[in-house]
């Protein structure tokens, strides 16, 4: 076992393969993608151009890229050389057809499987790294097995065989390198011991064996969806209580501190906010809802769907609070949006709460100035492409620029630098009364009030 190929050089494929290459210098790791620009960026000498911003990723690439880690668009060639192929392609929610709005769109998985079926040689272990509906391995197996003996021309060809292993990824963006280096667990599901052992042996190069959990294929596939559903459930739970705090005089920070000290509940993942974003929580829960409905478990489906509904409600709720606080209208008002990524320490904007909240504010007639330390202008403007709002949008180089002439600042991403802004100067350049809406409940509200701001903080009255 020497050659690894990963199909998909995205947020998961890039960092996860970089960390394998770092810890397994004896392996050759080829990450392939059909997106030429992305591969160019992965190969760029300028490490600030990497397609994924992750703290520590540049250091890992400096050590392995060009030695045992390669990024390429040569999908076929690298598939044919590989002993193990990780499939790490996108699996978004379907936007058309059967299951639209809920089921995962597996067209990229299918096309990867077909490419593997065609170009793989001898025996190949195919690893599902993407997050998939339970029983997807069956589909992949069908595609692969149909190529095992018969060639395109109906002739017997060089024998090839496949084993399928599920190895979902649990990294979180912004802490991906640390999560990959020190995971809570590695999950490997499969049907044959030898393939499970081969995949385990990669991870055993840097991870203790007792952190490697092996299961059957279906438990592994389902566990990934369930882990994300449980995590998202905590956020919707805490966000629902943030609304109750605002009406009762309780403080969500104090409530989460009090409940989190109970070890059975735990302190992590209890931060209130403008709702979860990111490419996965919503799509994975919707996928779970689809699966439950598919299997006739309608009450179970409704239970999980509520997590997504509360998430959208939180964003509507915050938008309404901004509008009501600014005298019920945003016409001819300029607002500053601080933070566009779905969380701090990433440049990823997929499903960012900033998108939904900004759209709500635009509908009320406001102009918006944006500032995010890592998200570039194009990435922000592309979210509003269809909405004909272009003349109302302005992307700024600094938070101070974004604040100029605005009535309110809405902090939507918890970037560390927002703590240390020159808030006194910001106050001076704003129209009065000057508002700060802290949707993450993390700024020093007393300090801001002393400067003269009117302040609304999530989960406090
Ligand atoms: P991504 O969109 O960043 O990357 C996927 C890449 O696959 C794209 O660059 C795309 O061009 C490429 N691709 C698609 N079809 C291809 C093909 N046939 N051949 C070659 N390349 C192809 O997606 P991502 O965020 O890396 O997520 C990938 C999977 O991992 C998803 O299933 C996601 O649910 C799961 N996941 C994501 C995260 C995360 O933090 N983003 C964490 C855990 C799991
Ligand atoms: C999440 C999971 O944490 C990972 O384990 C999983 O692998 C990944 O999804 C995936 O499958 O894609 P990620 O979306 O990168 O990772 O980031 P999280 O840290 O989970 O944050 C998700 C969203 O929840 C963010 O918008 C964040 O601001 C929000 N959040 C998180 C809160 O509002 N409160 C919290 O306490 C934690």
XYZ file of C-alpha atoms and ligand atoms in Angstrom, residues 11-12 54 131 168-176 179 185 224-225 227-228 231-232 234-236 238-239 267-281 283-284 311 315 341-344 346 348 350-353 412-414 439-440 458, ligand 2:
98
model
C -12.477 21.951 2.654
C -12.242 18.277 3.613
C -7.337 27.128 7.920
C -21.037 12.702 4.385
C -16.610 10.035 7.701
C -14.821 13.226 8.571
C -15.573 15.098 11.809
C -13.306 18.132 11.399
C -14.763 21.564 12.022
C -13.673 24.480 9.862
C -11.351 26.931 11.533
C -9.847 24.189 13.686
C -9.416 21.575 10.960
C -9.083 18.318 14.716
C -12.194 9.545 17.364
C -21.925 11.017 10.819
C -25.425 12.365 10.128
C -23.344 13.524 15.162
C -24.111 16.641 13.133
C -24.508 19.201 17.530
C -26.988 21.361 15.636
C -27.669 21.921 20.935
C -27.382 25.196 19.046
C -31.101 25.373 18.283
C -29.648 27.281 23.249
C -30.910 29.765 20.661
C -19.945 23.116 28.472
C -19.127 22.874 24.783
C -21.343 23.915 21.909
C -23.652 26.028 24.021
C -22.855 29.422 22.528
C -25.933 31.323 21.401
C -25.762 33.038 18.043
C -27.529 34.002 14.836
C -28.120 30.322 14.038
C -25.790 27.688 12.729
C -24.339 28.134 9.280
C -21.830 26.141 7.308
C -22.323 23.749 4.466
C -23.260 20.743 6.550
C -25.551 21.040 9.574
C -28.083 19.730 4.724
C -27.259 16.763 6.963
C -32.492 28.026 13.165
C -32.365 34.666 11.927
C -18.111 33.903 7.210
C -20.383 31.401 8.955
C -18.062 31.385 11.964
C -14.687 32.866 12.911
C -12.711 30.461 8.187
C -16.283 29.823 4.174
C -21.793 28.654 2.886
C -25.169 28.979 4.674
C -23.717 31.834 6.697
C -26.345 33.511 8.914
C -22.684 38.404 12.908
C -19.366 36.527 13.080
C -17.355 36.251 16.282
C -25.759 38.554 17.691
C -22.988 36.449 19.246
C -28.547 38.277 22.088
C -19.471 21.019 11.983
C -19.115 19.999 13.069
O -18.686 20.688 14.241
C -18.018 19.049 12.597
O -17.779 18.046 13.570
C -18.453 18.395 11.279
O -17.424 17.572 10.783
C -18.765 19.471 10.269
O -19.806 20.338 10.791
C -19.299 18.936 8.979
O -19.764 17.829 8.906
O -19.255 19.743 8.052
P -18.421 23.303 11.152
O -19.733 23.463 10.449
O -17.184 23.516 10.390
O -18.320 21.833 11.778
O -18.350 24.307 12.376
P -18.990 24.325 13.840
O -17.961 24.779 14.764
O -19.689 23.082 14.165
O -20.037 25.504 13.703
C -21.214 25.357 12.918
C -22.106 26.555 13.122
O -22.641 26.534 14.438
C -21.387 27.899 12.996
O -22.229 28.801 12.320
C -21.148 28.323 14.422
O -21.061 29.716 14.589
C -22.388 27.760 15.094
N -22.187 27.498 16.530
C -21.292 26.572 16.934
C -22.945 28.191 17.453
O -23.787 29.042 17.092
N -22.763 27.919 18.780
C -21.876 27.001 19.225
O -21.769 26.808 20.463
C -21.118 26.305 18.273
